[in-house]
Coordinates of C-alpha atoms and ligand atoms in Angstrom, one line a residue:
M1 CA -2.7 13.9 5.2
I2 CA -4.6 11.2 6.9
Y3 CA -4.5 7.5 7.1
V4 CA -7.1 5.4 8.7
H5 CA -6.5 1.8 9.6
V6 CA -9.3 -0.9 9.3
P7 CA -8.2 -3.8 11.2
F8 CA -10.6 -6.6 9.9
C9 CA -10.3 -9.1 7.1
R10 CA -12.7 -11.8 6.2
S11 CA -9.9 -14.5 5.9
F12 CA -6.2 -14.3 6.2
C13 CA -4.1 -14.5 3.1
T14 CA -1.1 -17.1 3.0
Y15 CA 1.5 -14.5 2.5
C16 CA 0.1 -11.6 4.8
G17 CA 1.9 -10.8 8.0
F18 CA -0.2 -7.6 8.9
Y19 CA -2.1 -7.6 12.1
S20 CA -6.0 -8.0 11.4
E21 CA -9.0 -9.5 13.2
L22 CA -11.2 -12.0 11.6
A23 CA -14.3 -10.2 10.4
G24 CA -17.0 -12.9 11.4
K25 CA -20.8 -12.8 11.7
D26 CA -20.7 -10.0 14.2
C27 CA -18.6 -7.9 12.0
E28 CA -21.3 -5.1 11.7
T29 CA -21.5 -4.8 15.4
V30 CA -17.7 -5.0 16.0
S31 CA -17.1 -2.5 13.2
R32 CA -19.6 0.0 14.6
A33 CA -17.9 -0.1 18.1
Y34 CA -14.6 0.4 16.1
V35 CA -15.9 3.4 14.3
E36 CA -17.3 4.8 17.4
V37 CA -13.9 4.7 19.0
L38 CA -12.1 6.0 16.0
C39 CA -14.3 9.0 16.0
K40 CA -13.3 9.7 19.6
E41 CA -9.6 9.4 18.6
I42 CA -10.4 11.8 15.7
E43 CA -12.1 14.3 18.2
A44 CA -9.1 13.8 20.7
R45 CA -6.5 14.6 17.8
K46 CA -8.5 17.3 16.0
D47 CA -5.8 20.0 16.4
E48 CA -3.1 17.5 14.9
I49 CA -5.4 16.7 12.1
A50 CA -6.4 20.4 11.3
S51 CA -2.7 21.2 11.1
S52 CA -1.7 18.4 8.8
G53 CA -1.2 19.9 5.3
H54 CA -1.8 17.9 2.2
N55 CA -5.6 17.2 1.7
T56 CA -5.5 13.4 1.2
L57 CA -7.2 10.6 3.0
Y58 CA -6.4 6.9 2.7
I59 CA -8.5 4.2 4.3
G60 CA -6.5 1.0 4.3
G61 CA -6.2 -2.2 6.1
G62 CA -6.9 -4.9 6.7
T63 CA -9.9 -4.9 4.3
P64 CA -11.8 -1.6 4.8
S65 CA -14.5 -3.0 2.3
V66 CA -15.7 -5.3 4.9
L67 CA -17.4 -2.1 6.6
P68 CA -20.9 -1.2 5.8
L69 CA -21.5 2.0 4.1
D70 CA -22.7 3.8 7.2
A71 CA -19.5 3.1 9.0
F72 CA -17.6 5.0 6.1
S73 CA -20.1 7.8 6.3
D74 CA -19.4 8.2 10.0
I75 CA -15.7 8.4 9.5
V76 CA -16.1 10.9 6.7
R77 CA -18.4 12.9 8.9
C78 CA -16.0 12.7 11.9
L79 CA -12.9 13.6 10.0
H80 CA -14.0 16.3 7.5
P81 CA -17.4 17.8 8.1
Q82 CA -17.0 20.2 5.1
G83 CA -15.2 20.2 1.8
Q84 CA -13.5 17.7 -0.5
W85 CA -10.5 15.7 -0.4
D86 CA -7.9 16.2 -3.1
E87 CA -7.4 12.3 -3.0
F88 CA -9.7 9.9 -1.2
T89 CA -8.7 6.4 -1.4
V90 CA -10.2 3.2 -0.1
E91 CA -8.7 -0.3 -0.4
V92 CA -11.2 -2.9 -1.5
N93 CA -11.2 -6.6 -2.0
P94 CA -13.0 -7.7 -5.2
D95 CA -15.3 -10.3 -3.3
D96 CA -16.8 -7.5 -1.1
I97 CA -17.6 -5.4 -4.3
V98 CA -19.1 -8.4 -6.2
R99 CA -21.3 -9.4 -3.2
K100 CA -22.4 -5.9 -2.0
G101 CA -22.9 -4.7 -5.6
R102 CA -22.9 -1.6 -7.6
G103 CA -24.9 0.2 -5.0
Y104 CA -22.0 0.0 -2.5
A105 CA -19.7 1.0 -4.8
A106 CA -21.8 4.1 -5.9
G107 CA -22.3 4.7 -2.0
L108 CA -18.6 4.9 -1.6
R109 CA -18.3 7.3 -4.7
S110 CA -20.9 9.6 -3.2
L111 CA -19.2 9.9 0.2
G112 CA -16.3 11.4 -1.9
V113 CA -14.2 8.4 -2.4
N114 CA -12.4 9.2 -5.6
R115 CA -9.8 6.5 -5.7
I116 CA -10.0 2.7 -5.2
S117 CA -7.1 0.3 -4.5
M118 CA -8.2 -3.0 -5.2
G119 CA -6.2 -6.1 -4.1
V120 CA -6.3 -8.6 -7.1
Q121 CA -2.9 -10.2 -6.9
S122 CA -3.3 -12.6 -9.5
F123 CA -5.4 -13.6 -12.5
D124 CA -4.9 -17.4 -11.9
D125 CA -7.5 -19.1 -9.9
G126 CA -5.3 -21.9 -8.7
L127 CA -2.8 -19.3 -7.3
L128 CA -5.6 -17.3 -5.9
H129 CA -6.9 -20.4 -4.0
W130 CA -3.4 -21.1 -2.6
M131 CA -3.2 -17.4 -1.5
N132 CA -6.6 -18.0 0.3
R133 CA -8.0 -15.1 -1.5
R134 CA -11.7 -15.0 -1.5
H135 CA -12.2 -14.3 -5.1
S136 CA -11.7 -15.5 -8.6
A137 CA -9.9 -13.9 -11.5
Q138 CA -13.4 -13.5 -13.0
E139 CA -14.7 -11.8 -9.9
A140 CA -11.8 -9.4 -9.9
E141 CA -12.8 -8.4 -13.3
E142 CA -16.5 -8.1 -12.2
A143 CA -15.6 -6.1 -9.3
F144 CA -13.5 -3.8 -11.5
R145 CA -16.5 -3.3 -14.0
L146 CA -18.9 -2.7 -11.0
L147 CA -16.5 0.1 -9.7
R148 CA -16.2 1.7 -13.2
E149 CA -20.1 1.5 -13.6
A150 CA -20.4 3.4 -10.1
G151 CA -18.1 6.3 -11.7
F152 CA -14.7 5.5 -10.4
D153 CA -12.1 6.7 -12.9
N154 CA -9.1 6.3 -10.8
I155 CA -8.6 2.6 -9.8
S156 CA -5.4 1.0 -8.7
I157 CA -4.8 -3.0 -8.8
D158 CA -2.3 -4.8 -6.8
L159 CA -0.4 -7.6 -8.2
I160 CA 2.2 -10.2 -6.8
F161 CA 5.0 -11.7 -8.7
G162 CA 8.2 -13.8 -7.8
I163 CA 6.3 -16.9 -6.4
G164 CA 7.9 -20.3 -5.9
D165 CA 6.3 -23.4 -6.8
F166 CA 2.8 -23.8 -5.0
N167 CA 0.7 -26.8 -4.6
G168 CA 2.9 -28.8 -6.9
R169 CA 2.6 -26.1 -9.5
E170 CA 5.4 -23.8 -11.0
F171 CA 4.6 -20.1 -11.2
T172 CA 5.8 -19.7 -14.7
D173 CA 6.6 -16.6 -16.6
A174 CA 3.8 -17.3 -19.0
M175 CA 1.3 -17.2 -16.0
W176 CA 2.7 -13.9 -14.8
E177 CA 2.4 -12.5 -18.3
E178 CA -1.2 -13.7 -18.5
S179 CA -1.9 -11.8 -15.1
I180 CA -0.2 -8.7 -16.6
S181 CA -2.3 -8.9 -19.7
R182 CA -5.6 -9.3 -17.8
A183 CA -4.8 -6.4 -15.7
L184 CA -3.9 -4.3 -18.6
A185 CA -7.2 -5.3 -20.3
L186 CA -9.1 -3.6 -17.6
K187 CA -7.1 -0.2 -18.3
P188 CA -6.7 0.6 -14.6
E189 CA -5.1 4.1 -13.9
H190 CA -2.6 2.5 -11.5
I191 CA -0.8 -0.8 -10.9
S192 CA 1.2 -1.6 -8.0
A193 CA 3.2 -5.0 -8.2
Y194 CA 5.2 -6.4 -5.4
Q195 CA 7.6 -9.5 -5.1
L196 CA 6.4 -12.1 -2.9
S197 CA 8.2 -12.1 0.4
V198 CA 8.0 -14.3 3.3
E199 CA 6.5 -12.1 6.2
P200 CA 7.0 -12.9 9.9
D201 CA 3.8 -14.6 11.4
S202 CA 2.4 -15.3 8.2
A203 CA 0.9 -18.8 7.1
L204 CA 3.7 -18.7 4.3
E205 CA 6.4 -18.5 7.0
K206 CA 4.9 -21.7 8.5
L207 CA 5.0 -23.4 4.9
V208 CA 8.6 -22.4 4.6
E209 CA 9.4 -23.8 8.1
R210 CA 7.7 -27.0 7.2
G211 CA 9.5 -27.2 3.8
R212 CA 6.3 -27.0 1.9
F213 CA 7.2 -23.8 0.0
S214 CA 10.5 -22.3 -1.2
Q215 CA 10.9 -18.9 -2.7
A216 CA 11.5 -18.1 -6.3
D217 CA 15.2 -17.6 -7.1
D218 CA 16.6 -14.1 -8.0
E219 CA 17.0 -14.7 -11.6
K220 CA 13.3 -15.6 -12.0
C221 CA 12.1 -12.7 -9.8
A222 CA 14.4 -10.3 -12.0
R223 CA 12.9 -11.8 -15.3
Q224 CA 9.3 -11.2 -14.2
Y225 CA 10.1 -7.8 -12.7
D226 CA 11.7 -6.9 -16.1
C227 CA 8.7 -8.2 -18.0
L228 CA 6.4 -6.1 -15.8
C229 CA 8.5 -2.9 -16.4
R230 CA 8.5 -3.5 -20.1
R231 CA 4.7 -4.5 -20.6
L232 CA 3.7 -1.5 -18.6
R233 CA 6.0 0.8 -20.3
E234 CA 4.7 -0.3 -23.7
A235 CA 1.2 0.4 -22.4
G236 CA 2.1 3.9 -21.5
Y237 CA 2.5 3.7 -17.7
H238 CA 4.8 6.1 -15.9
H239 CA 7.2 3.8 -13.5
Y240 CA 7.4 6.4 -10.9
E241 CA 8.3 4.2 -7.9
I242 CA 9.8 0.8 -7.8
S243 CA 6.7 -1.1 -7.1
N244 CA 4.3 1.6 -8.6
F245 CA 3.1 2.5 -12.0
A246 CA 0.6 5.1 -13.3
L247 CA -1.0 6.5 -16.4
P248 CA 0.3 10.1 -16.7
G249 CA -1.2 12.3 -13.9
R250 CA -2.5 9.4 -12.0
E251 CA 0.5 8.8 -9.5
A252 CA -0.9 8.3 -6.1
K253 CA -0.7 11.6 -4.3
H254 CA -1.0 10.2 -0.8
N255 CA 1.8 7.7 -1.2
S256 CA 4.0 10.0 -2.9
A257 CA 3.6 12.5 -0.1
Y258 CA 4.8 9.8 2.2
W259 CA 7.9 9.4 0.3
R260 CA 8.6 13.0 0.5
H261 CA 8.4 13.0 4.2
V262 CA 5.1 15.1 4.4
P263 CA 3.7 14.9 8.0
Y264 CA 0.5 12.5 8.3
V265 CA -1.8 11.5 11.0
G266 CA -2.5 7.7 11.4
L267 CA -5.7 6.7 13.1
G268 CA -6.8 3.4 14.2
P269 CA -5.0 0.3 15.8
G270 CA -1.3 0.2 14.8
A271 CA -1.4 3.3 12.6
H272 CA 1.8 5.3 12.5
S273 CA 1.9 9.2 12.4
L274 CA 4.8 11.6 11.6
R275 CA 4.8 15.2 13.1
H276 CA 7.4 18.1 12.9
D277 CA 7.2 20.3 15.9
G278 CA 10.7 21.7 15.4
K279 CA 11.9 18.1 15.6
W280 CA 10.7 15.0 13.9
L281 CA 8.4 12.7 15.8
R282 CA 7.0 9.3 14.8
S283 CA 4.5 7.7 16.9
W284 CA 2.2 4.6 16.7
N285 CA -1.1 3.5 18.0
C286 CA -1.7 0.3 20.2
D287 CA -1.7 -2.4 17.7
S288 CA -4.4 -4.8 18.7
L289 CA -8.0 -3.9 18.4
E290 CA -8.6 -4.8 22.0
N291 CA -5.8 -2.5 23.3
Y292 CA -6.9 0.3 21.0
L293 CA -10.5 0.1 22.2
E294 CA -9.3 -0.1 25.9
A295 CA -6.7 2.7 25.4
T296 CA -9.4 5.1 23.8
E297 CA -11.7 4.2 26.7
K298 CA -9.0 5.8 29.2
G299 CA -8.9 9.2 27.9
F300 CA -8.5 8.6 24.2
Q301 CA -4.7 8.2 24.4
T302 CA -4.3 5.9 21.5
I303 CA -0.7 6.5 20.9
C304 CA 1.4 3.6 22.3
D305 CA 4.8 4.6 21.7
G306 CA 6.8 7.0 19.6
E307 CA 10.5 8.1 18.9
E308 CA 12.1 11.3 18.1
L309 CA 14.0 11.1 14.7
S310 CA 17.4 12.4 14.5
E311 CA 18.5 14.7 11.6
E312 CA 20.7 11.7 10.7
Q313 CA 17.8 9.3 10.6
M314 CA 15.7 11.7 8.4
H315 CA 18.6 12.2 6.1
L316 CA 19.1 8.6 5.6
E317 CA 15.3 7.9 5.1
D318 CA 15.4 11.0 2.5
I319 CA 18.0 9.1 0.6
M320 CA 16.2 5.6 0.9
L321 CA 12.7 7.0 -0.1
G322 CA 13.9 9.3 -2.8
L323 CA 16.0 6.7 -4.5
R324 CA 13.0 4.4 -4.7
T325 CA 11.3 6.9 -6.8
D326 CA 12.2 8.2 -10.5
S327 CA 12.4 11.6 -9.1
G328 CA 15.6 10.5 -7.2
I329 CA 17.3 13.0 -4.8
S330 CA 19.1 16.3 -5.1
P331 CA 23.0 15.7 -5.0
D332 CA 23.0 18.8 -2.7
I333 CA 21.7 16.8 0.2
L334 CA 24.5 14.5 0.2
S335 CA 27.6 14.6 2.5
K336 CA 31.2 14.7 1.3
A337 CA 31.6 11.0 1.9
E338 CA 28.1 10.2 0.4
K339 CA 29.0 12.3 -2.7
A340 CA 32.1 10.2 -3.3
T341 CA 30.1 6.9 -3.2
A342 CA 27.6 8.5 -5.5
E343 CA 30.2 9.4 -8.0
R344 CA 31.4 5.8 -8.0
L345 CA 27.7 4.5 -8.4
L346 CA 27.3 7.0 -11.2
A347 CA 30.5 5.8 -12.8
N348 CA 29.4 2.2 -13.0
G349 CA 25.8 3.0 -14.0
D350 CA 24.0 2.1 -10.7
L351 CA 22.9 5.8 -10.7
V352 CA 22.3 8.4 -13.3
L353 CA 22.3 12.1 -13.1
A354 CA 19.3 13.8 -15.0
D355 CA 17.9 17.3 -14.7
G356 CA 20.2 17.9 -11.7
R357 CA 19.0 15.0 -9.8
I358 CA 20.5 11.6 -9.0
R359 CA 18.5 8.6 -9.5
I360 CA 18.4 4.8 -9.9
P361 CA 17.8 3.8 -13.6
E362 CA 14.7 1.6 -14.2
E363 CA 16.9 -1.3 -15.4
R364 CA 18.7 -1.3 -11.9
F365 CA 15.6 -0.9 -9.9
F366 CA 15.5 -4.4 -9.2
V367 CA 18.8 -4.3 -7.3
S368 CA 17.8 -0.9 -5.7
D369 CA 18.3 -2.2 -2.2
S370 CA 21.8 -2.9 -2.7
I371 CA 22.6 0.4 -4.4
I372 CA 20.7 2.3 -1.7
S373 CA 22.6 0.4 1.0
E374 CA 25.8 1.6 -0.4
L375 CA 24.7 5.2 0.3
A376 CA 22.5 5.0 3.1
Ligands
SF4_1 S1 -3.4 -9.3 2.4 FE1 -5.1 -7.8 2.9 S2 -7.1 -9.1 2.7 FE2 -5.2 -10.5 2.9 S3 -5.1 -10.8 5.2 FE3 -3.6 -9.2 4.5 S4 -4.8 -7.2 5.0 FE4 -6.4 -8.9 5.0

């Protein structure tokens, strides 16, 4: 199970706090240097990669679709000279797909990419502009069509809800419903929907500090989340994780494996890895492109730091990650004290017991953080 981080974006979205570099005119040159170094990291960590089970590859970012096709082809060649991935996902932005056209999408397909995750976020042009996205709603639809024409039959769309007033406009429930309707009209196999949060180091954080933006209240966010759950349920989607919905059988294999603590290898700047060598180890790569390139030059030691995870930490993460999914957790993993808490949560309906597993019912997913915090 491999994650590759591509640290480039063509512009920075208002709400985003992820580290990435601005992909300017020299993007092709910089990205080639990046892929060259990435391949050195792959070579240096080949034993770790070979021993990581679960045959999935996820190229995320940043914006991987800023990369030219030959960069993808180099990454694929370095990683997996023979064979196919069970699931090979690439994150794309609609503007790249529209600008580069069907040939680019078909090129990704021919490299073995069999799942696309596209950041759409909204189908309201005013909101997209405020978010500093580089595409319109119509371009998102056009990108989706191009991906379908290129043969992609597994496409995920990201949406954002729970937005406060922006540019003097209210993010109304009707606007949110309209975005859901336009997303559903495309019939994507998968939808991920996130409540807007104010991330450290984002442009949004500065707007909040200057009093130019305030977050939507909980009541509105809960209403919009309920609307999302209802509309997607009616459309036949399986709500398998708090923020994730899939048509049956189209649940994301790679992300689902993270939630089950399957070990993974993270490559590229800032990528995290999880290993199990008798004990659990989490490590992370240097998080700026400059440090990553430099570290790799010096003996390809890209891992900046790491920590050993205690049994207790892993246990708490098992509870937290498991309860975010509709598979829940086995009661057998709970300690005596946790079982007593679970009994109380079962009695008041915050948890349900079904098929021998404890889970949060969908109508309480919105307050899952507080339910989970009682147990873990
Ligand atoms: S949301 Fe995605 S495209 Fe926008 S700045 Fe963040 S990583 Fe880049």
